[in-house]
Amino acid sequence: MTGQPFGAMGHLLVLIRADGGVREICKEERELKMADISELRKAIREFRCHEKSAESAVNLVPSENKMSPLASMPLGSDYYNRYFFNDALDPDFWQFRGGQAAAELETGLAVRSLARLGRAPYVNVRPISGMSAMMIAMAGLGGEPGGTVVSVDAASGGHYATADLALRLGFASATVPVAQGRVDEVRLERVLRERAPKLVYLDLQNSRHELQVSRVAELIAAHSPRTLLHVDCSHTLGLVLGGALENPLDAGADTMGGSTHKSFPGPHKGVLFTRSGEMHRKLRDAQFKMLSSHHFAETLALGLAASEFLHFGQAYAEQLIGNAQLFSKLLGAEGFDVVTDDDGHATSTHQVWVKIGNAARTDSLSRALYDHGIRVNVQVDLPGVPGPLLRLGVSEFTFLGGREAAVHALVKEFGNARSDIRRDGKGSLRVRAQYGPPHYFADLP
């Protein structure tokens, strides 16, 4: 249909169709269509405005990160619309040819780069999120329905959905507490002895401490040697692949994985690693039955992000830990109530927790920081600390070039927001003015 009226009869408009025929629409319908177009134009303007604001913001949400310009390229490409199933590159199996030209960016670049980073010869890049990776790992490694899957108690910092997901997949669920990154050994040993679980799924998401994996592996070997150990390092994946935290596979885990957009600066995807061909087949079998489209463009973006990370990952991960520790120290010196252990330890990861007061005071500071262009995350159920709190992370800040000078500027803006001064909307700009070179290729080689 051309959409052009060629005549009017009372309240009816006559439109020419593409096939040469005509259709009559009433005046009210035409006005409604015009209103819809007006709303669409308004939405586009608002989107562009918010996008411009985001470009100057400082984001401190620990479960979010930003991709580099290079890694972002596939998301605006034709490959976003395409399927790709032929990861064996079988010349007789090109049922969907839309992704053929870029296939080796997944099967070669993405898998090869991630394998080097994870020091694991087997990598599955098909999960579409951290939860997708969780489902695949649990279904692939948990054995037959009815067996027990052990996970971290949500009250100790485990993911809220893990235990329930085990039940929904037909497993029995048992949880273990974790304190300061250490699993309760007495509780775990009892579960291992009494229930001989098929899988221990360690998934510590809310934690200022590095998860201690080796002792868990030792307990499994001693008390239930047929139990498999999977470590979900969604929050710390960038720190693990950058070498700042221990690789769980080195500590005795059979498999590891998680989401790729928290401390790792990749797209919203998931990934699974193992050094065992048998485990790889188990994960692959579960993935094949539980996942159709794996979001090809995001997988290409993951490959580009991983390739860049080979060049920048170690420096980024080390700087990230340093920034988090300096941030917590300076906030404390500024009078903020930073959560620490009895010995004064604030963080070994990318997360910094700050107590502000009651919900009204916490929300007020969050709003004030937002007015300064600084985005924070409020949580009410962090382990061991009655909420609400600010759960802060410096992953994106570090990835974009934040170093010591920028940390000092950031803490100053926290003070400005608390004191309700200089609310000129330029706080994030003052922080970003102190950024150094980013941890990606600003100018492609």
XYZ file of N, CA, C and O in Angstrom, residues 208-342:
540
model
N 32.424 -9.950 48.510
C 33.607 -9.099 48.457
C 34.873 -9.943 48.523
O 35.979 -9.404 48.513
N 34.708 -11.262 48.583
C 35.838 -12.174 48.765
C 35.943 -13.126 47.589
O 34.938 -13.504 46.977
N 37.151 -13.551 47.317
C 37.375 -14.570 46.298
C 36.865 -15.909 46.812
O 37.119 -16.300 47.960
N 36.154 -16.632 45.981
C 35.661 -17.951 46.343
C 36.826 -18.933 46.421
O 37.625 -19.042 45.491
N 36.904 -19.640 47.530
C 37.969 -20.623 47.736
C 37.497 -21.985 47.232
O 36.657 -22.635 47.851
N 38.036 -22.420 46.121
C 37.548 -23.618 45.443
C 38.331 -24.865 45.825
O 37.774 -25.959 45.912
N 39.610 -24.736 46.071
C 40.466 -25.922 46.222
C 40.043 -26.804 47.388
O 40.067 -28.041 47.282
N 39.633 -26.192 48.493
C 39.232 -26.996 49.644
C 37.955 -27.774 49.352
O 37.796 -28.918 49.790
N 37.050 -27.182 48.566
C 35.836 -27.893 48.168
C 36.198 -29.111 47.316
O 35.666 -30.204 47.505
N 37.119 -28.921 46.392
C 37.561 -30.039 45.542
C 38.178 -31.146 46.388
O 37.965 -32.345 46.116
N 38.928 -30.764 47.398
C 39.549 -31.762 48.276
C 38.493 -32.553 49.049
O 38.601 -33.781 49.188
N 37.479 -31.871 49.551
C 36.419 -32.552 50.302
C 35.638 -33.496 49.401
O 35.266 -34.602 49.810
N 35.388 -33.088 48.172
C 34.691 -33.961 47.235
C 35.523 -35.209 46.962
O 35.015 -36.340 46.980
N 36.811 -35.019 46.720
C 37.682 -36.160 46.443
C 37.726 -37.127 47.616
O 37.796 -38.359 47.420
N 37.644 -36.604 48.823
C 37.761 -37.443 50.010
C 36.460 -38.158 50.363
O 36.483 -39.302 50.846
N 35.314 -37.517 50.135
C 34.055 -38.043 50.662
C 33.024 -38.429 49.614
O 32.090 -39.183 49.927
N 33.158 -37.958 48.378
C 32.199 -38.321 47.332
C 32.875 -38.154 45.972
O 32.536 -37.267 45.190
N 33.845 -39.002 45.675
C 34.712 -38.786 44.511
C 33.992 -38.810 43.168
O 34.559 -38.347 42.166
N 32.766 -39.304 43.091
C 32.045 -39.308 41.825
C 31.251 -38.013 41.619
O 30.658 -37.814 40.565
N 31.257 -37.153 42.613
C 30.563 -35.875 42.498
C 31.358 -34.924 41.603
O 32.571 -34.807 41.732
N 30.658 -34.252 40.718
C 31.286 -33.257 39.842
C 31.224 -31.879 40.488
O 30.299 -31.572 41.242
N 32.207 -31.039 40.149
C 32.279 -29.690 40.705
C 32.266 -28.673 39.569
O 33.148 -28.670 38.712
N 31.242 -27.812 39.583
C 31.147 -26.713 38.619
C 31.199 -25.397 39.388
O 30.534 -25.233 40.412
N 31.968 -24.449 38.874
C 32.065 -23.125 39.495
C 31.486 -22.088 38.543
O 31.961 -21.933 37.419
N 30.459 -21.409 39.007
C 29.849 -20.315 38.261
C 30.524 -19.018 38.704
O 30.260 -18.500 39.777
N 31.412 -18.524 37.865
C 32.148 -17.306 38.208
C 31.665 -16.124 37.368
O 32.463 -15.353 36.829
N 30.345 -16.004 37.254
C 29.770 -14.930 36.452
C 30.308 -13.565 36.854
O 30.724 -12.775 36.002
N 30.281 -13.268 38.146
C 30.705 -11.943 38.588
C 32.205 -11.733 38.465
O 32.654 -10.608 38.222
N 32.981 -12.759 38.616
C 34.431 -12.603 38.651
C 35.124 -13.122 37.396
O 36.347 -13.249 37.376
N 34.373 -13.387 36.326
C 34.965 -14.009 35.151
C 36.101 -13.172 34.576
O 37.138 -13.708 34.173
N 35.933 -11.846 34.522
C 37.003 -10.994 34.005
C 38.247 -11.050 34.863
O 39.380 -10.962 34.357
N 38.063 -11.205 36.168
C 39.200 -11.293 37.084
C 39.899 -12.647 36.960
O 41.121 -12.744 37.073
N 39.108 -13.692 36.717
C 39.681 -15.026 36.528
C 40.436 -15.100 35.196
O 41.603 -15.523 35.142
N 39.789 -14.685 34.116
C 40.423 -14.772 32.801
C 41.569 -13.784 32.664
O 42.480 -14.002 31.861
N 41.560 -12.722 33.465
C 42.671 -11.776 33.476
C 43.795 -12.175 34.413
O 44.819 -11.485 34.481
N 43.616 -13.261 35.151
C 44.682 -13.781 36.011
C 44.789 -13.132 37.377
O 45.724 -13.431 38.120
N 43.834 -12.266 37.747
C 43.898 -11.620 39.062
C 43.336 -12.512 40.162
O 43.678 -12.340 41.335
N 42.454 -13.432 39.808
C 41.932 -14.419 40.746
C 42.234 -15.817 40.211
O 42.447 -16.006 39.009
N 42.233 -16.797 41.098
C 42.574 -18.164 40.729
C 41.573 -18.738 39.736
O 40.359 -18.528 39.854
N 42.084 -19.465 38.752
C 41.241 -20.187 37.813
C 40.663 -21.415 38.525
O 41.414 -22.250 39.027
N 39.329 -21.544 38.628
C 38.745 -22.693 39.325
C 39.174 -24.039 38.769
O 39.227 -25.028 39.510
N 39.505 -24.105 37.472
C 39.963 -25.371 36.903
C 41.319 -25.760 37.474
O 41.615 -26.947 37.633
N 42.137 -24.779 37.796
C 43.415 -25.064 38.446
C 43.208 -25.558 39.875
O 44.055 -26.274 40.420
N 42.083 -25.141 40.477
C 41.802 -25.486 41.875
C 41.055 -26.801 42.013
O 40.733 -27.211 43.127
N 40.758 -27.457 40.894
C 40.140 -28.772 40.969
C 38.724 -28.859 40.448
O 38.116 -29.939 40.500
N 38.162 -27.771 39.931
C 36.819 -27.828 39.365
C 36.832 -28.610 38.062
O 37.796 -28.557 37.297
N 35.757 -29.333 37.810
C 35.624 -30.060 36.549
C 35.246 -29.125 35.413
O 35.699 -29.299 34.274
N 34.417 -28.146 35.723
C 33.942 -27.188 34.727
C 33.780 -25.833 35.401
O 33.671 -25.730 36.626
N 33.741 -24.778 34.586
C 33.430 -23.449 35.106
C 32.740 -22.661 34.001
O 32.734 -23.062 32.835
N 32.159 -21.536 34.378
C 31.507 -20.710 33.371
C 30.716 -19.599 33.998
O 30.908 -19.246 35.162
N 29.804 -19.030 33.210
C 28.967 -17.954 33.708
C 28.654 -16.932 32.642
O 28.872 -17.158 31.446
N 28.140 -15.801 33.066
C 27.804 -14.728 32.143
C 29.054 -13.954 31.766
O 30.077 -14.013 32.449
N 28.942 -13.179 30.690
C 30.131 -12.545 30.098
C 30.023 -11.030 30.048
O 30.648 -10.389 29.205
N 29.244 -10.425 30.961
C 29.039 -8.976 30.886
C 29.135 -8.293 32.247
O 28.621 -7.193 32.427
N 29.797 -8.910 33.190
C 29.935 -8.296 34.514
C 31.373 -7.784 34.662
O 31.686 -6.703 34.191
N 32.258 -8.532 35.304
C 33.648 -8.065 35.317
C 34.322 -8.324 33.975
O 35.309 -7.662 33.632
N 33.787 -9.272 33.190
C 34.279 -9.438 31.822
C 33.522 -8.473 30.915
O 32.294 -8.402 30.972
N 34.224 -7.722 30.047
C 33.583 -6.682 29.241
C 33.046 -7.201 27.919
O 33.476 -6.800 26.835
N 32.084 -8.111 27.999
C 31.536 -8.706 26.795
C 30.048 -8.475 26.671
O 29.447 -7.719 27.434
N 29.407 -9.134 25.728
C 27.966 -8.998 25.519
C 27.183 -9.801 26.549
O 27.757 -10.577 27.320
N 25.878 -9.644 26.535
C 25.023 -10.453 27.398
C 24.957 -11.853 26.810
O 24.131 -12.162 25.953
N 25.850 -12.704 27.275
C 25.994 -14.073 26.814
C 26.426 -14.933 27.996
O 26.591 -14.447 29.114
N 26.608 -16.233 27.718
C 27.173 -17.131 28.701
C 28.235 -17.992 28.046
O 28.280 -18.126 26.813
N 29.102 -18.593 28.869
C 30.180 -19.428 28.341
C 30.481 -20.523 29.355
O 30.284 -20.345 30.567
N 30.943 -21.683 28.861
C 31.300 -22.811 29.713
C 32.675 -23.336 29.296
O 32.969 -23.450 28.105
N 33.509 -23.655 30.294
C 34.877 -24.120 30.067
C 35.082 -25.472 30.752
O 34.558 -25.725 31.836
N 35.905 -26.313 30.140
C 36.351 -27.532 30.805
C 37.635 -28.032 30.148
O 37.939 -27.674 29.006
N 38.354 -28.854 30.884
C 39.549 -29.497 30.344
C 39.296 -30.969 30.044
O 40.237 -31.697 29.690
N 38.057 -31.387 30.199
C 37.692 -32.788 30.007
C 36.820 -32.944 28.772
O 35.763 -32.305 28.660
N 37.244 -33.816 27.871
C 36.427 -34.097 26.701
C 35.080 -34.692 27.072
O 34.055 -34.396 26.451
N 35.055 -35.522 28.110
C 33.800 -36.126 28.553
C 32.836 -35.065 29.074
O 31.642 -35.069 28.755
N 33.352 -34.135 29.896
C 32.496 -33.075 30.422
C 31.997 -32.181 29.285
O 30.848 -31.726 29.287
N 32.854 -31.932 28.326
C 32.467 -31.109 27.179
C 31.301 -31.753 26.430
O 30.347 -31.059 26.028
N 31.348 -33.056 26.262
C 30.266 -33.756 25.566
C 28.967 -33.691 26.366
O 27.883 -33.519 25.791
N 29.068 -33.834 27.671
C 27.868 -33.735 28.521
C 27.222 -32.353 28.390
O 25.995 -32.224 28.265
N 28.052 -31.322 28.433
C 27.531 -29.957 28.318
C 26.954 -29.724 26.932
O 25.905 -29.085 26.767
N 27.632 -30.225 25.923
C 27.177 -30.051 24.552
C 25.844 -30.749 24.327
O 24.935 -30.207 23.685
N 25.693 -31.945 24.871
C 24.442 -32.680 24.709
C 23.286 -31.930 25.355
O 22.188 -31.827 24.775
N 23.516 -31.411 26.566
C 22.458 -30.657 27.246
C 22.145 -29.371 26.497
O 20.976 -29.003 26.316
N 23.165 -28.696 26.028
C 22.968 -27.446 25.293
C 22.172 -27.692 24.014
O 21.263 -26.916 23.671
N 22.467 -28.776 23.317
C 21.795 -29.061 22.053
C 20.302 -29.255 22.257
O 19.485 -28.856 21.419
N 19.922 -29.837 23.402
C 18.510 -30.136 23.655
C 17.780 -28.971 24.339
O 16.548 -28.953 24.372
N 18.519 -28.025 24.889
C 17.878 -26.962 25.655
C 17.964 -25.599 24.993
O 17.385 -24.628 25.488
N 18.679 -25.502 23.890
C 18.934 -24.191 23.303
C 18.886 -24.283 21.788
O 19.560 -25.117 21.191
N 18.096 -23.437 21.171
C 18.048 -23.383 19.715
C 18.944 -22.248 19.237
O 20.143 -22.435 19.057
N 18.391 -21.074 19.058
C 19.221 -19.940 18.651
C 20.137 -19.531 19.789
O 19.693 -19.362 20.928
N 21.409 -19.378 19.495
C 22.368 -18.973 20.519
C 22.784 -17.521 20.341
O 23.766 -17.085 20.922
N 22.003 -16.771 19.556
C 22.239 -15.339 19.345
C 23.608 -15.122 18.708
O 24.582 -14.730 19.357
N 23.647 -15.398 17.417
C 24.900 -15.448 16.665
C 25.685 -14.148 16.748
O 26.909 -14.148 16.943
N 25.016 -13.009 16.607
C 25.741 -11.733 16.643
C 26.403 -11.508 17.998
O 27.536 -11.017 18.074
N 25.716 -11.876 19.093
C 26.327 -11.742 20.415
C 27.534 -12.661 20.564
O 28.518 -12.311 21.224
N 27.465 -13.846 19.942
C 28.602 -14.758 19.998
C 29.796 -14.183 19.249
O 30.944 -14.308 19.698
N 29.541 -13.536 18.113
C 30.625 -12.866 17.398
C 31.198 -11.730 18.243
O 32.419 -11.528 18.291
N 30.319 -10.993 18.922
C 30.782 -9.921 19.808
C 31.638 -10.482 20.935
O 32.665 -9.896 21.315
N 31.237 -11.631 21.471
C 32.030 -12.276 22.519
C 33.412 -12.654 22.004
O 34.416 -12.483 22.701
N 33.472 -13.146 20.782
C 34.766 -13.501 20.211
C 35.678 -12.306 20.062
O 36.883 -12.378 20.367
N 35.140 -11.189 19.604
C 35.950 -9.982 19.463
C 36.385 -9.455 20.828
O 37.526 -9.014 21.000
N 35.482 -9.496 21.801
C 35.839 -9.050 23.149
C 36.944 -9.922 23.738
O 37.881 -9.424 24.377
N 36.837 -11.225 23.536
C 37.856 -12.141 24.060
C 39.195 -11.929 23.374
O 40.260 -11.998 24.010
N 39.157 -11.661 22.066
C 40.397 -11.408 21.340
C 41.101 -10.162 21.875
O 42.325 -10.153 22.069
N 40.345 -9.107 22.123
C 40.928 -7.900 22.721
C 41.449 -8.178 24.124
O 42.487 -7.644 24.536
N 40.705 -9.009 24.867
C 41.078 -9.287 26.253
C 42.425 -9.995 26.347
O 43.126 -9.879 27.357
N 42.792 -10.721 25.312
C 44.119 -11.332 25.293
C 45.213 -10.274 25.388
O 46.291 -10.522 25.941
N 44.947 -9.083 24.873
C 45.926 -7.996 24.891
C 45.824 -7.139 26.147
O 46.839 -6.648 26.642
N 44.628 -6.958 26.669
C 44.409 -5.989 27.747
C 43.958 -6.615 29.063
O 43.922 -5.933 30.085
N 43.602 -7.901 29.043
C 42.938 -8.504 30.189
C 43.733 -8.490 31.474
O 43.199 -8.184 32.543
N 45.008 -8.817 31.417
C 45.791 -8.887 32.648
C 45.915 -7.515 33.298
O 45.692 -7.367 34.508
N 46.248 -6.491 32.514
C 46.374 -5.145 33.069
C 45.037 -4.653 33.593
O 44.960 -4.003 34.655
N 43.974 -4.954 32.870
C 42.631 -4.546 33.299
C 42.259 -5.197 34.618
O 41.773 -4.532 35.552
N 42.453 -6.507 34.743
C 42.063 -7.222 35.952
C 42.850 -6.730 37.161
O 42.289 -6.549 38.258
N 44.144 -6.512 36.995
C 44.958 -6.007 38.096
C 44.525 -4.598 38.493
O 44.433 -4.272 39.689
N 44.259 -3.748 37.497
C 43.805 -2.390 37.783
C 42.437 -2.399 38.454
O 42.166 -1.591 39.354
N 41.590 -3.325 38.055
C 40.253 -3.424 38.629
C 40.312 -3.730 40.117
O 39.627 -3.088 40.926
N 41.127 -4.692 40.501
C 41.283 -5.007 41.927
C 41.841 -3.793 42.673
O 41.357 -3.415 43.742
N 42.872 -3.167 42.105
C 43.460 -1.993 42.742
C 42.470 -0.854 42.888
O 42.426 -0.174 43.923
N 41.664 -0.622 41.855
C 40.668 0.445 41.922
C 39.624 0.177 43.002
O 39.215 1.087 43.739
N 39.166 -1.069 43.091
C 38.156 -1.409 44.095
C 38.698 -1.197 45.504
O 38.003 -0.665 46.382
N 39.935 -1.584 45.721
C 40.515 -1.432 47.050
C 40.769 0.038 47.393
O 40.503 0.483 48.511
N 41.245 0.806 46.418
C 41.443 2.236 46.651
C 40.112 2.946 46.851
O 39.985 3.825 47.726
N 39.128 2.592 46.078
C 37.794 3.182 46.179
C 37.229 2.980 47.581
O 36.717 3.915 48.207
N 37.322 1.760 48.088
C 36.806 1.483 49.432
C 37.576 2.263 50.495
O 36.992 2.807 51.441
N 38.887 2.352 50.334
C 39.710 3.077 51.303
C 39.366 4.563 51.330
O 39.187 5.160 52.395
N 39.246 5.178 50.158
C 38.973 6.611 50.078
C 37.548 6.933 50.521
O 37.309 7.973 51.150
N 36.584 6.062 50.199
C 35.226 6.280 50.684
C 35.187 6.245 52.201
O 34.505 7.061 52.837
N 35.916 5.297 52.795
C 35.983 5.238 54.249
C 36.599 6.491 54.833
O 36.114 7.037 55.838
N 37.671 6.983 54.214
C 38.315 8.207 54.696
C 37.399 9.419 54.552
O 37.503 10.397 55.312
N 36.461 9.351 53.591
C 35.512 10.433 53.351
C 34.323 10.366 54.312
O 33.448 11.228 54.291
N 34.309 9.347 55.181
C 33.250 9.223 56.170
C 32.113 8.307 55.780
O 31.121 8.213 56.523
N 32.232 7.615 54.647
C 31.204 6.664 54.260
C 31.406 5.347 55.017
O 32.545 4.960 55.312
N 30.305 4.687 55.317
C 30.333 3.446 56.099
C 30.550 2.258 55.171
O 29.603 1.588 54.746
N 31.801 2.007 54.827
C 32.156 0.905 53.927
C 32.133 -0.403 54.708
O 32.669 -0.487 55.826
N 31.513 -1.428 54.147
C 31.451 -2.730 54.800
C 32.827 -3.381 54.744
O 33.417 -3.524 53.667
N 33.330 -3.777 55.901
C 34.629 -4.442 55.998
C 34.529 -5.622 56.955
O 33.571 -5.749 57.722
N 35.539 -6.489 56.903
C 35.652 -7.560 57.887
C 36.209 -6.985 59.182
O 36.593 -5.813 59.261
N 36.301 -7.811 60.197
C 36.828 -7.356 61.479
C 38.263 -6.862 61.369
O 38.687 -5.993 62.125
